[in-house]
Amino acid sequence: MELKDLRYLLAIRDTGHLGRAAISLGITQPALTKCIQRLEKIYSAKLLLKAGRGIHLTEAGLLLCDRAQKIVRELEVTQRDMSSLAEGTAGYIRLGAAASAAEFMLPKLTGQLLRAAPSVQLEIKVGLNDLLQSALREKQLDVILGFLPENGEEFLSIPLLDDPVVLVASKDHPLAGIHPTAEQLNQYNWLLPSGGVATRQWLEHRLLGAGYALPRVQIETNTLASLRLVIAETHLLSFLSRRVLEEQQSAVSLVEIPIPLLVMPRTFGLQFHSWSELSPAARKLVFIAGKIWDYQR
């Protein structure tokens, strides 16, 4: 039995006439008759009976039409789904995102992705960059949206936008609006991520190299994003994304303390193993991200 035989039988049911069914299918009536004979031989049952100038289906014919309708419909849905997967408009993406990228990049990226590919499913893991890279290394993630390491040769990287990290404090902080000396800076405690985080390591190395004391960390956290209000309500210093600082000025009363020495250059982008290992849906995500931020141009 071929799928076309079932389609032909459904056409006969819909038209109630062999001749009209043959015309609608674009085949000859003898070819259609042979199709019915083939089906009747396969199922050892009479499928059609003459009724005046027309025909009607037997009980066996009605049962086969009912099953054929389901088979044809399911195959049509499968064909559409397979096409969507191939085009990247459907599928499953495991995306890792650094906290700051999740806050100011992910909403725009997911919004455009879901408009372009409404059937795509996303599993999003927000975490520290080193943990995300470990998950990518173990192939627990498909793509990372986060800051690109300086020695990023392990994975394929696509830069998207620059996002320096800067010294910040409450707008009411005694150091706000001035360029503090080392002695002034050393008077205050800090709120920083754990010692294994790259931004803190960079900050400590920079301070020591310039003759400053190591920061006295009073509060240590695994995410600065949710503790910005703590910085705003205290005299603690911290080290945050300049972009997040600028975008959140109206919501959180934080300011940048202008010390060029402590401006950490950082580029956000995408990381993945290789283009050939990405699913069509993940490739679409990468393509959309490139169009949104257009870093190269």
Tab-separated table of C-alpha atoms in Angstrom:
chain	number	residue	atom	x	y	z
A	1	MET	CA	0.000	0.000	0.000
A	2	GLU	CA	1.215	3.505	-0.841
A	3	LEU	CA	0.195	6.745	0.817
A	4	LYS	CA	-1.208	8.019	-2.472
A	5	ASP	CA	-3.721	5.134	-2.445
A	6	LEU	CA	-5.170	6.455	0.814
A	7	ARG	CA	-5.311	9.990	-0.595
A	8	TYR	CA	-7.145	8.654	-3.654
A	9	LEU	CA	-9.672	6.839	-1.481
A	10	LEU	CA	-10.332	10.031	0.472
A	11	ALA	CA	-10.911	11.919	-2.778
A	12	ILE	CA	-13.515	9.325	-3.813
A	13	ARG	CA	-15.256	9.723	-0.478
A	14	ASP	CA	-15.293	13.512	-0.799
A	15	THR	CA	-16.643	13.566	-4.384
A	16	GLY	CA	-18.863	10.436	-4.292
A	17	HIS	CA	-17.891	9.765	-7.885
A	18	LEU	CA	-14.936	8.012	-9.555
A	19	GLY	CA	-14.807	10.360	-12.538
A	20	ARG	CA	-14.901	13.562	-10.496
A	21	ALA	CA	-12.351	12.123	-8.059
A	22	ALA	CA	-10.013	11.262	-10.947
A	23	ILE	CA	-10.310	14.805	-12.356
A	24	SER	CA	-9.601	16.378	-8.940
A	25	LEU	CA	-6.535	14.182	-8.546
A	26	GLY	CA	-5.268	14.762	-12.071
A	27	ILE	CA	-5.201	11.057	-12.986
A	28	THR	CA	-7.243	8.807	-15.251
A	29	GLN	CA	-10.276	6.924	-14.006
A	30	PRO	CA	-8.728	3.500	-14.856
A	31	ALA	CA	-5.698	4.399	-12.713
A	32	LEU	CA	-8.016	5.325	-9.852
A	33	THR	CA	-9.930	2.072	-10.266
A	34	LYS	CA	-6.668	0.122	-10.052
A	35	CYS	CA	-5.867	1.958	-6.830
A	36	ILE	CA	-9.148	0.815	-5.263
A	37	GLN	CA	-8.586	-2.730	-6.474
A	38	ARG	CA	-5.143	-2.669	-4.901
A	39	LEU	CA	-6.558	-1.555	-1.549
A	40	GLU	CA	-9.363	-4.137	-1.672
A	41	LYS	CA	-6.782	-6.858	-2.312
A	42	ILE	CA	-4.581	-5.711	0.572
A	43	TYR	CA	-7.474	-5.632	3.067
A	44	SER	CA	-9.509	-8.476	1.569
A	45	ALA	CA	-12.626	-6.322	1.752
A	46	LYS	CA	-14.976	-4.541	-0.629
A	47	LEU	CA	-14.539	-0.792	-0.224
A	48	LEU	CA	-16.947	0.707	-2.795
A	49	LEU	CA	-20.418	-0.068	-4.070
A	50	LYS	CA	-22.217	1.475	-7.049
A	51	ALA	CA	-25.238	3.630	-6.217
A	52	GLY	CA	-26.964	4.752	-9.427
A	53	ARG	CA	-24.492	6.939	-11.281
A	54	GLY	CA	-22.419	7.427	-8.183
A	55	ILE	CA	-20.796	5.248	-5.569
A	56	HIS	CA	-20.813	4.937	-1.820
A	57	LEU	CA	-18.399	3.464	0.674
A	58	THR	CA	-18.971	0.151	2.367
A	59	GLU	CA	-18.547	-0.193	6.127
A	60	ALA	CA	-14.979	-1.351	5.499
A	61	GLY	CA	-14.449	1.636	3.184
A	62	LEU	CA	-15.719	4.065	5.811
A	63	LEU	CA	-13.438	2.543	8.463
A	64	LEU	CA	-10.407	2.743	6.161
A	65	CYS	CA	-11.244	6.354	5.263
A	66	ASP	CA	-11.445	7.271	8.935
A	67	ARG	CA	-8.002	5.756	9.600
A	68	ALA	CA	-6.566	7.169	6.369
A	69	GLN	CA	-7.729	10.674	7.308
A	70	LYS	CA	-5.794	10.443	10.590
A	71	ILE	CA	-2.691	9.044	8.880
A	72	VAL	CA	-2.670	11.723	6.171
A	73	ARG	CA	-3.284	14.526	8.684
A	74	GLU	CA	-0.516	13.263	10.982
A	75	LEU	CA	1.909	13.017	8.084
A	76	GLU	CA	1.054	16.538	6.958
A	77	VAL	CA	1.702	17.846	10.489
A	78	THR	CA	4.949	15.877	10.606
A	79	GLN	CA	5.998	17.357	7.284
A	80	ARG	CA	5.339	20.895	8.558
A	81	ASP	CA	7.181	20.164	11.812
A	82	MET	CA	10.164	18.719	9.966
A	83	SER	CA	10.267	21.767	7.705
A	84	SER	CA	10.098	24.054	10.750
A	85	LEU	CA	12.966	22.194	12.389
A	86	ALA	CA	15.050	22.445	9.230
A	87	GLU	CA	14.300	26.177	8.958
A	88	GLY	CA	15.012	26.802	12.648
A	89	THR	CA	11.460	27.985	13.384
A	90	ALA	CA	10.980	25.077	15.791
A	91	GLY	CA	13.258	23.040	18.006
A	92	TYR	CA	14.894	23.122	21.436
A	93	ILE	CA	17.728	25.423	22.541
A	94	ARG	CA	19.698	25.154	25.786
A	95	LEU	CA	20.915	28.696	26.383
A	96	GLY	CA	23.248	29.805	29.154
A	97	ALA	CA	23.225	33.494	30.101
A	98	ALA	CA	25.384	35.574	32.414
A	99	ALA	CA	23.275	37.510	34.922
A	100	SER	CA	23.855	40.947	33.408
A	101	ALA	CA	23.331	39.618	29.870
A	102	ALA	CA	20.112	37.957	31.026
A	103	GLU	CA	18.916	41.295	32.342
A	104	PHE	CA	19.605	43.678	29.472
A	105	MET	CA	20.180	41.453	26.414
A	106	LEU	CA	17.999	38.388	26.856
A	107	PRO	CA	14.585	40.138	26.732
A	108	LYS	CA	15.247	41.649	23.312
A	109	LEU	CA	16.845	38.449	21.983
A	110	THR	CA	14.068	36.123	23.128
A	111	GLY	CA	11.393	38.561	21.948
A	112	GLN	CA	12.719	38.626	18.395
A	113	LEU	CA	13.499	34.896	18.398
A	114	LEU	CA	9.975	33.917	19.422
A	115	ARG	CA	8.463	36.229	16.844
A	116	ALA	CA	10.622	34.664	14.124
A	117	ALA	CA	10.317	31.114	15.464
A	118	PRO	CA	7.123	30.823	17.552
A	119	SER	CA	7.480	27.065	18.067
A	120	VAL	CA	11.012	27.178	19.467
A	121	GLN	CA	11.445	25.994	23.056
A	122	LEU	CA	14.127	27.538	25.270
A	123	GLU	CA	15.800	26.184	28.386
A	124	ILE	CA	17.636	29.141	29.963
A	125	LYS	CA	20.281	28.713	32.638
A	126	VAL	CA	21.463	31.933	34.285
A	127	GLY	CA	24.775	31.720	36.097
A	128	LEU	CA	28.367	32.827	36.443
A	129	ASN	CA	30.407	32.759	33.285
A	130	ASP	CA	32.874	30.097	34.452
A	131	LEU	CA	30.032	27.748	35.406
A	132	LEU	CA	28.313	28.339	32.079
A	133	GLN	CA	31.520	27.600	30.198
A	134	SER	CA	31.919	24.365	32.151
A	135	ALA	CA	28.358	23.379	31.174
A	136	LEU	CA	29.079	24.223	27.538
A	137	ARG	CA	32.285	22.186	27.703
A	138	GLU	CA	30.290	19.188	28.943
A	139	LYS	CA	27.665	19.819	26.232
A	140	GLN	CA	24.932	20.566	28.751
A	141	LEU	CA	24.356	23.873	26.913
A	142	ASP	CA	24.194	24.708	23.209
A	143	VAL	CA	25.049	28.412	23.370
A	144	ILE	CA	26.267	30.896	26.001
A	145	LEU	CA	25.276	34.565	26.031
A	146	GLY	CA	27.855	36.234	28.262
A	147	PHE	CA	31.104	38.109	28.338
A	148	LEU	CA	33.890	36.718	26.167
A	149	PRO	CA	37.102	35.669	27.958
A	150	GLU	CA	40.371	37.213	26.824
A	151	ASN	CA	41.792	33.826	25.857
A	152	GLY	CA	38.647	32.503	24.221
A	153	GLU	CA	40.136	29.949	21.855
A	154	GLU	CA	38.318	26.934	23.315
A	155	PHE	CA	34.947	27.854	21.777
A	156	LEU	CA	33.788	29.717	18.711
A	157	SER	CA	32.972	33.276	19.802
A	158	ILE	CA	30.832	35.983	18.194
A	159	PRO	CA	31.204	39.453	19.807
A	160	LEU	CA	28.002	41.485	20.107
A	161	LEU	CA	28.560	44.587	22.245
A	162	ASP	CA	31.049	46.240	24.574
A	163	ASP	CA	30.104	46.457	28.248
A	164	PRO	CA	32.860	47.769	30.560
A	165	VAL	CA	32.707	47.100	34.294
A	166	VAL	CA	33.197	50.150	36.529
A	167	LEU	CA	33.469	51.201	40.160
A	168	VAL	CA	30.040	52.174	41.537
A	169	ALA	CA	28.518	53.463	44.736
A	170	SER	CA	25.365	55.097	46.040
A	171	LYS	CA	24.708	58.583	44.676
A	172	ASP	CA	24.926	59.779	48.305
A	173	HIS	CA	28.315	58.120	48.837
A	174	PRO	CA	31.108	60.486	50.042
A	175	LEU	CA	33.180	59.486	46.977
A	176	ALA	CA	30.407	60.285	44.472
A	177	GLY	CA	31.511	62.865	41.942
A	178	ILE	CA	35.198	62.893	42.837
A	179	HIS	CA	38.310	61.056	41.663
A	180	PRO	CA	39.320	59.429	44.963
A	181	THR	CA	42.870	58.873	46.099
A	182	ALA	CA	44.081	55.471	47.257
A	183	GLU	CA	43.713	56.611	50.888
A	184	GLN	CA	40.098	57.708	50.304
A	185	LEU	CA	39.219	54.473	48.486
A	186	ASN	CA	40.729	52.350	51.242
A	187	GLN	CA	38.334	53.842	53.813
A	188	TYR	CA	35.318	51.942	52.478
A	189	ASN	CA	34.213	48.325	52.373
A	190	TRP	CA	33.013	46.475	49.293
A	191	LEU	CA	30.198	44.290	48.022
A	192	LEU	CA	31.729	41.896	45.473
A	193	PRO	CA	31.265	38.499	43.843
A	194	SER	CA	33.246	35.509	45.121
A	195	GLY	CA	36.985	35.319	44.637
A	196	GLY	CA	36.769	32.873	41.743
A	197	VAL	CA	34.844	35.309	39.519
A	198	ALA	CA	36.899	36.866	36.709
A	199	THR	CA	35.733	40.458	37.337
A	200	ARG	CA	36.831	40.350	40.987
A	201	GLN	CA	40.164	38.791	40.064
A	202	TRP	CA	40.742	41.550	37.494
A	203	LEU	CA	39.803	44.237	40.048
A	204	GLU	CA	42.148	42.887	42.734
A	205	HIS	CA	45.022	42.486	40.273
A	206	ARG	CA	44.501	46.043	39.023
A	207	LEU	CA	44.388	47.537	42.527
A	208	LEU	CA	47.507	45.712	43.682
A	209	GLY	CA	49.384	46.635	40.514
A	210	ALA	CA	48.670	50.330	41.114
A	211	GLY	CA	49.708	50.255	44.770
A	212	TYR	CA	46.196	50.145	46.240
A	213	ALA	CA	45.181	47.812	49.048
A	214	LEU	CA	43.028	44.798	48.314
A	215	PRO	CA	39.317	45.598	48.721
A	216	ARG	CA	37.868	44.825	52.144
A	217	VAL	CA	34.877	42.689	51.181
A	218	GLN	CA	32.066	43.073	53.688
A	219	ILE	CA	29.420	41.317	51.591
A	220	GLU	CA	30.240	38.533	49.146
A	221	THR	CA	27.580	37.250	46.747
A	222	ASN	CA	27.086	34.927	43.819
A	223	THR	CA	25.087	37.589	41.956
A	224	LEU	CA	25.421	41.354	42.097
A	225	ALA	CA	22.347	41.994	39.972
A	226	SER	CA	19.868	41.367	42.784
A	227	LEU	CA	21.870	43.349	45.352
A	228	ARG	CA	22.078	46.734	43.652
A	229	LEU	CA	19.595	48.164	46.133
A	230	VAL	CA	21.930	47.112	48.945
A	231	ILE	CA	24.697	49.198	47.348
A	232	ALA	CA	22.286	52.123	46.981
A	233	GLU	CA	21.338	51.982	50.684
A	234	THR	CA	24.879	51.671	52.075
A	235	HIS	CA	28.350	53.160	51.694
A	236	LEU	CA	29.659	49.946	50.156
A	237	LEU	CA	31.617	50.114	46.909
A	238	SER	CA	31.031	47.621	44.109
A	239	PHE	CA	32.016	46.705	40.556
A	240	LEU	CA	29.157	46.650	38.044
A	241	SER	CA	28.349	46.808	34.352
A	242	ARG	CA	28.327	50.407	33.119
A	243	ARG	CA	25.483	49.547	30.734
A	244	VAL	CA	23.318	48.157	33.525
A	245	LEU	CA	24.196	51.212	35.629
A	246	GLU	CA	23.095	53.592	32.860
A	247	GLU	CA	19.899	51.693	32.110
A	248	GLN	CA	18.910	51.451	35.781
A	249	GLN	CA	19.672	55.032	36.838
A	250	SER	CA	16.014	55.947	37.246
A	251	ALA	CA	15.269	52.802	39.257
A	252	VAL	CA	18.398	52.481	41.413
A	253	SER	CA	20.357	55.440	42.828
A	254	LEU	CA	23.877	54.381	41.831
A	255	VAL	CA	26.678	56.366	40.209
A	256	GLU	CA	30.029	55.551	38.672
A	257	ILE	CA	33.118	56.579	40.649
A	258	PRO	CA	35.431	57.916	37.912
A	259	ILE	CA	38.700	55.978	38.204
A	260	PRO	CA	40.006	55.127	34.699
A	261	LEU	CA	42.364	52.599	36.270
A	262	LEU	CA	39.329	50.549	37.356
A	263	VAL	CA	37.441	50.441	34.066
A	264	MET	CA	37.522	46.813	33.006
A	265	PRO	CA	37.017	46.373	29.238
A	266	ARG	CA	34.564	43.605	28.512
A	267	THR	CA	32.762	42.347	25.431
A	268	PHE	CA	29.532	40.414	25.515
A	269	GLY	CA	28.855	37.827	22.877
A	270	LEU	CA	27.895	34.269	22.046
A	271	GLN	CA	29.982	31.144	22.532
A	272	PHE	CA	29.386	27.648	21.175
A	273	HIS	CA	31.391	24.629	20.067
A	274	SER	CA	31.060	24.964	16.300
A	275	TRP	CA	28.567	26.115	13.709
A	276	SER	CA	28.130	22.568	12.392
A	277	GLU	CA	27.086	21.315	15.854
A	278	LEU	CA	24.343	23.915	16.271
A	279	SER	CA	20.769	22.936	15.532
A	280	PRO	CA	18.886	25.055	12.978
A	281	ALA	CA	17.000	26.695	15.867
A	282	ALA	CA	20.249	27.587	17.661
A	283	ARG	CA	21.675	28.939	14.398
A	284	LYS	CA	18.624	31.162	14.070
A	285	LEU	CA	19.236	32.491	17.587
A	286	VAL	CA	22.848	33.322	16.686
A	287	PHE	CA	21.741	34.988	13.450
A	288	ILE	CA	19.088	37.097	15.225
A	289	ALA	CA	21.554	38.167	17.941
A	290	GLY	CA	23.989	39.300	15.259
A	291	LYS	CA	21.296	41.393	13.578
A	292	ILE	CA	20.171	43.004	16.846
A	293	TRP	CA	23.566	44.242	18.007
A	294	ASP	CA	25.454	44.288	14.731
A	295	TYR	CA	28.791	44.522	16.592
A	296	GLN	CA	31.002	44.089	13.528
A	297	ARG	CA	29.582	47.108	11.719
